[in-house]
Short mmCIF file of C-alpha atoms in Angstrom, two decimals:
data_model
loop_
_atom_site.label_atom_id
_atom_site.label_comp_id
_atom_site.label_asym_id
_atom_site.label_seq_id
_atom_site.Cartn_x
_atom_site.Cartn_y
_atom_site.Cartn_z
CA ARG A 1 125.93 135.71 77.51
CA VAL A 2 128.21 132.84 76.33
CA LEU A 3 128.43 129.51 77.84
CA LEU A 4 131.80 127.79 77.38
CA SER A 5 132.03 123.82 77.42
CA ALA A 6 133.92 122.56 80.38
CA ASP A 7 135.33 119.80 78.16
CA SER A 8 136.50 121.88 75.09
CA GLY A 9 136.51 125.30 76.37
CA ARG A 10 134.57 126.40 73.22
CA ALA A 11 131.54 128.43 73.24
CA ALA A 12 128.63 126.14 73.58
CA MET A 13 125.87 128.66 73.46
CA THR A 14 125.32 132.36 72.94
CA GLU A 15 122.46 134.41 74.35
CA THR A 16 121.74 138.02 73.68
CA THR A 17 120.33 139.88 76.63
CA VAL A 18 116.61 140.64 75.92
CA TYR A 19 115.58 144.01 77.46
CA PRO A 20 111.86 143.84 78.59
CA GLY A 21 109.25 146.05 77.25
CA GLY A 22 107.30 148.49 79.67
CA GLY A 23 110.26 148.93 81.92
CA LEU A 24 109.57 145.54 83.76
CA VAL A 25 112.46 143.64 85.32
CA HIS A 26 113.17 140.79 83.21
CA ILE A 27 113.75 137.30 84.75
CA LYS A 28 115.38 134.59 82.41
CA ASN A 29 114.02 131.70 84.63
CA PRO A 30 111.14 130.20 82.62
CA HIS A 31 110.01 128.30 85.68
CA LEU A 32 109.66 131.11 88.02
CA GLU A 33 106.06 131.94 87.19
CA SER A 34 104.94 128.37 87.69
CA MET A 35 106.10 128.14 91.27
CA GLU A 36 103.61 128.06 93.89
CA GLU A 37 105.63 130.23 96.15
CA ASP A 38 108.92 131.85 95.91
CA ILE A 39 110.87 132.34 99.10
CA LEU A 40 113.48 134.94 99.12
CA HIS A 41 115.23 133.40 101.97
CA HIS A 42 118.11 135.73 102.75
CA LEU A 43 115.80 138.82 102.55
CA ASP A 44 113.12 137.41 104.76
CA LEU A 45 110.46 137.85 102.16
CA GLY A 46 108.27 135.69 100.03
CA THR A 47 105.42 135.74 97.55
CA LYS A 48 102.99 134.12 99.94
CA THR A 49 104.07 135.78 103.08
CA HIS A 50 104.09 139.39 101.75
CA ASN A 51 102.08 141.28 99.21
CA LEU A 52 105.23 142.26 97.23
CA PRO A 53 103.37 144.59 94.63
CA ALA A 54 101.62 146.51 97.44
CA VAL A 55 104.68 146.89 99.51
CA PHE A 56 107.25 147.39 96.90
CA GLY A 57 105.48 148.27 93.57
CA ASP A 58 106.37 151.96 93.58
CA ILE A 59 110.22 151.61 94.07
CA LYS A 60 112.04 153.55 91.54
CA PHE A 61 115.62 153.70 92.93
CA VAL A 62 117.63 150.91 94.64
CA CYS A 63 120.95 151.72 96.27
CA VAL A 64 123.13 148.93 97.44
CA GLY A 65 126.35 149.08 99.44
CA GLY A 66 128.41 146.68 101.55
CA SER A 67 127.83 147.85 105.10
CA PRO A 68 124.41 147.48 106.85
CA ASN A 69 125.06 150.60 109.00
CA ARG A 70 126.12 152.72 105.87
CA MET A 71 122.94 151.77 104.19
CA ARG A 72 120.84 152.74 107.13
CA ALA A 73 122.55 155.92 107.28
CA PHE A 74 121.90 156.47 103.48
CA ALA A 75 118.23 155.69 103.99
CA GLN A 76 117.99 158.24 106.66
CA PHE A 77 119.79 160.66 104.57
CA MET A 78 117.27 160.05 101.64
CA HIS A 79 114.26 160.24 104.08
CA LYS A 80 115.34 163.82 105.00
CA GLN A 81 116.18 164.80 101.42
CA LEU A 82 112.95 163.70 100.13
CA GLY A 83 111.00 165.52 102.90
CA LEU A 84 109.24 162.61 104.33
CA ALA A 85 107.37 162.77 107.53
CA GLY A 86 109.38 162.17 110.81
CA ASP A 87 113.07 162.34 111.36
CA GLY A 88 113.90 158.99 109.77
CA GLU A 89 115.60 157.82 113.01
CA ASP A 90 113.12 154.83 113.46
CA LEU A 91 113.45 153.18 110.07
CA ALA A 92 112.70 149.58 110.27
CA ASP A 93 114.97 146.91 108.78
CA ILE A 94 112.75 145.00 106.32
CA CYS A 95 115.17 142.05 106.49
CA ALA A 96 115.27 142.05 110.25
CA GLY A 97 114.13 138.42 110.45
CA MET A 98 117.36 137.38 108.85
CA ASP A 99 120.99 138.44 109.85
CA ARG A 100 122.47 138.36 106.30
CA TYR A 101 121.45 141.72 104.74
CA ALA A 102 119.71 144.89 105.86
CA MET A 103 117.01 146.69 103.80
CA TYR A 104 115.48 149.98 104.40
CA ARG A 105 113.13 152.32 102.52
CA ALA A 106 112.77 155.90 102.04
CA GLY A 107 109.73 156.66 99.75
CA PRO A 108 110.51 155.31 96.09
CA VAL A 109 114.22 154.40 97.37
CA LEU A 110 115.16 151.14 98.44
CA SER A 111 118.67 150.93 100.46
CA ILE A 112 120.30 147.50 100.94
CA SER A 113 123.44 146.05 102.14
CA HIS A 114 125.25 143.44 100.08
CA GLY A 115 128.34 142.46 102.33
CA MET A 116 131.73 142.04 100.78
CA GLY A 117 132.70 140.54 97.46
CA ILE A 118 131.16 138.79 94.59
CA PRO A 119 129.55 135.74 96.33
CA SER A 120 127.68 138.03 98.87
CA ILE A 121 126.53 140.59 96.30
CA SER A 122 125.41 137.92 94.04
CA ILE A 123 123.21 136.18 96.47
CA MET A 124 121.55 139.45 97.45
CA LEU A 125 121.05 140.52 93.80
CA HIS A 126 119.41 137.34 92.81
CA GLU A 127 116.85 137.67 95.39
CA LEU A 128 116.51 141.47 94.94
CA ILE A 129 115.89 141.23 91.10
CA LYS A 130 113.18 138.49 91.90
CA LEU A 131 111.67 140.86 94.42
CA LEU A 132 111.43 143.69 91.86
CA HIS A 133 109.94 141.44 89.43
CA HIS A 134 107.34 139.98 91.65
CA ALA A 135 106.48 143.48 92.91
CA LYS A 136 105.99 144.50 89.20
CA CYS A 137 108.38 147.60 89.56
CA ARG A 138 109.05 149.56 86.54
CA ASP A 139 111.87 151.67 85.28
CA VAL A 140 114.14 151.01 88.10
CA THR A 141 117.73 152.35 88.53
CA ILE A 142 119.90 150.57 90.73
CA ILE A 143 123.28 152.10 91.89
CA ARG A 144 126.03 150.57 94.03
CA ILE A 145 127.52 153.06 96.34
CA GLY A 146 130.68 152.26 98.29
CA THR A 147 134.34 152.74 98.69
CA SER A 148 137.32 151.46 96.51
CA GLY A 149 141.10 151.90 96.04
CA GLY A 150 142.22 154.51 93.49
CA LEU A 151 145.06 154.30 90.93
CA GLY A 152 147.31 157.04 89.98
CA LYS A 153 147.35 160.75 90.46
CA ILE A 154 143.53 161.18 91.57
CA LYS A 155 142.58 163.39 94.34
CA LEU A 156 141.67 161.80 97.72
CA GLY A 157 137.90 161.54 98.05
CA THR A 158 137.19 161.56 94.29
CA VAL A 159 134.15 159.51 93.25
CA VAL A 160 134.67 156.99 90.48
CA ILE A 161 131.61 156.42 88.22
CA THR A 162 132.06 153.08 86.51
CA ASP A 163 131.35 152.78 82.76
CA THR A 164 132.66 149.24 82.35
CA ALA A 165 133.68 146.69 85.04
CA VAL A 166 136.70 144.63 84.13
CA ASP A 167 138.28 141.58 85.66
CA SER A 168 141.90 141.15 86.83
CA SER A 169 142.93 140.76 83.18
CA PHE A 170 141.39 144.18 82.36
CA LYS A 171 138.61 142.44 80.19
CA PRO A 172 134.95 143.29 80.41
CA ARG A 173 133.60 140.10 81.46
CA PHE A 174 132.25 138.18 84.45
CA GLU A 175 133.13 134.52 84.50
CA GLN A 176 131.09 131.94 86.56
CA VAL A 177 130.93 128.25 86.64
CA VAL A 178 127.41 127.06 86.31
CA LEU A 179 127.30 123.37 86.98
CA ASP A 180 130.11 122.09 84.52
CA ASP A 181 129.74 125.22 82.17
CA VAL A 182 131.75 128.57 82.39
CA VAL A 183 129.29 131.33 81.83
CA VAL A 184 130.61 134.60 80.49
CA GLN A 185 128.73 137.60 80.76
CA SER A 186 129.18 141.35 79.46
CA THR A 187 130.08 143.78 82.28
CA GLU A 188 129.25 147.14 80.54
CA LEU A 189 127.03 149.52 82.69
CA ASP A 190 124.70 152.14 81.56
CA LYS A 191 126.69 154.85 79.95
CA ASP A 192 123.94 157.45 79.88
CA LEU A 193 123.36 157.09 83.60
CA ALA A 194 127.24 157.52 84.10
CA LYS A 195 126.97 160.95 82.31
CA GLU A 196 123.95 161.82 84.36
CA LEU A 197 125.67 161.13 87.57
CA LEU A 198 128.81 163.03 86.48
CA ALA A 199 126.63 165.96 85.52
CA CYS A 200 124.97 165.87 89.05
CA SER A 201 128.26 165.96 90.73
CA LYS A 202 129.26 169.13 89.02
CA GLU A 203 126.30 170.81 90.64
CA ILE A 204 127.90 170.15 94.15
CA SER A 205 130.85 171.97 95.37
CA ASP A 206 133.93 170.06 96.15
CA PHE A 207 132.69 166.87 94.63
CA PRO A 208 135.50 165.58 92.44
CA ALA A 209 134.17 162.76 90.13
CA LEU A 210 135.27 161.03 86.95
CA ILE A 211 134.16 158.18 84.66
CA SER A 212 136.40 155.22 84.06
CA HIS A 213 136.76 151.57 84.09
CA THR A 214 136.68 149.60 87.48
CA MET A 215 138.56 146.62 88.29
CA CYS A 216 136.91 143.87 90.38
CA ALA A 217 139.16 141.62 92.43
CA TYR A 218 137.85 138.24 93.78
CA ASP A 219 138.93 138.72 97.35
CA PHE A 220 140.54 141.24 99.62
CA TYR A 221 143.88 139.72 100.72
CA GLU A 222 145.07 137.86 97.69
CA GLY A 223 142.97 139.36 94.76
CA LYS A 224 143.80 142.80 95.90
CA THR A 225 147.54 142.24 96.56
CA THR A 226 147.97 143.70 93.16
CA PHE A 227 148.21 146.96 94.99
CA GLY A 228 151.72 145.85 96.27
CA ARG A 229 152.95 144.85 92.74
CA LEU A 230 155.77 147.08 91.37
CA ASP A 231 156.31 144.83 88.17
CA GLY A 232 154.28 147.04 85.89
CA TYR A 233 150.77 145.45 86.60
CA LEU A 234 149.33 148.65 88.22
CA LYS A 235 150.63 150.67 85.11
CA ARG A 236 148.97 148.24 82.78
CA ALA A 237 145.78 148.57 84.68
CA TYR A 238 146.10 152.33 84.55
CA ASN A 239 146.75 152.25 80.83
CA ALA A 240 143.82 149.89 80.35
CA GLY A 241 141.62 152.69 81.77
CA VAL A 242 141.22 151.40 85.30
CA ARG A 243 141.05 154.07 88.07
CA ASN A 244 139.74 152.17 90.86
CA ILE A 245 139.71 148.52 92.28
CA GLU A 246 136.96 146.90 94.42
CA MET A 247 135.22 143.55 94.69
CA GLU A 248 131.74 143.61 93.24
CA SER A 249 131.44 145.49 90.05
CA THR A 250 131.61 142.58 87.64
CA ALA A 251 128.81 140.42 89.30
CA PHE A 252 126.85 143.73 89.76
CA ALA A 253 127.22 144.85 85.99
CA ALA A 254 126.49 141.36 84.64
CA LEU A 255 123.27 140.72 86.52
CA CYS A 256 122.02 144.37 85.82
CA GLY A 257 122.68 143.73 82.08
CA LEU A 258 121.11 140.27 82.03
CA CYS A 259 117.70 141.55 83.58
CA GLY A 260 117.49 145.00 81.90
CA LEU A 261 118.10 146.98 84.84
CA LYS A 262 119.66 150.45 84.54
CA GLY A 263 122.66 150.18 86.78
CA GLU A 264 125.87 152.00 87.86
CA CYS A 265 128.66 151.82 90.31
CA PHE A 266 129.49 155.05 92.31
CA CYS A 267 132.56 154.58 94.59
CA ILE A 268 134.51 157.13 96.67
CA LEU A 269 138.30 156.80 97.02
CA PRO A 270 139.42 156.70 100.65
CA CYS A 271 142.87 155.74 99.46
CA ILE A 272 145.19 156.16 96.31
CA HIS A 273 147.82 153.65 95.28
CA SER A 274 151.01 154.90 93.74
CA LEU A 275 152.03 153.20 90.29
CA THR A 276 155.61 153.19 91.36
CA GLN A 277 156.24 153.45 95.11
CA PRO A 278 155.63 150.37 97.51
CA GLU A 279 155.02 153.02 100.38
CA GLY A 280 152.80 154.94 98.09
CA LEU A 281 149.42 154.12 99.67
CA VAL A 282 147.65 157.34 100.87
CA TRP A 283 144.57 157.31 103.02
CA CYS A 284 142.14 160.08 103.77
CA GLU A 285 138.97 160.40 106.07
CA ILE A 286 135.88 160.46 104.15
CA GLN A 287 134.25 162.53 106.85
CA THR A 288 136.45 165.33 108.13
CA THR A 289 135.54 168.78 109.18
CA GLN A 290 133.15 169.17 106.18
CA GLU A 291 129.93 167.29 105.52
CA PRO A 292 130.24 163.85 103.94
CA LYS A 293 129.50 163.57 100.28
CA PRO A 294 125.92 162.39 99.47
CA HIS A 295 126.28 159.73 100.39
CA SER A 296 130.01 158.74 101.36
#
């Protein structure tokens, strides 16, 4: 983690991410433990109102995605896959007291929506990471599942597994202004986890997948207008190793790395963008006559 001085633009401080022992989630805020109460406002949870270790202490996997309905469907899917009692149709939204995010649980799996874009996922992740910390969860794996736009000659419906998230300049970094400092963080994700996910995809028929860089845009209408550019930008992105573009991966990767979480992005491609043709946007239906990918 690097802090850049707002006045000079020079690196003012460099921090090396410290990964915690024992698999616990590491929080870099030294004042957190001295707080009488920590209210996770947007999740409708708190250290005084809920026994977080009792409720969440055995969570091992967290899957996050943009849509509340999609994450509810994913939790129901996991409920059935894990052979849990009941049909899973009546899963309760743990965050029902607020209307920002939705959270569901299926055994050791937590399924949470994050909305669209870096600001929305960043708010959720800050509170989620504190939740995992307060609950004393160990060895947690967190995966972002969602959709993204593909680049180049890739089969429609392919799943892109991110090894490194890059910004619109194709650099592996997440820049954020904190007060009057520009904070720059690494955006590399867990490469071993990426390989594990790729190996799993090969065990499922008709499940095309690949590992590549993912580019993160800052918004949908202007940040992703890159898809309409024919000045060579998309070719440069492709040559830099980018195979898909979305709007959350750099913030996700940075926060996972900062807190020692084993994280990965796992995005299906409902559309592919031509590198040379303005009308080269091709869409596919994720769920057609066959079963959706677990979980598309």
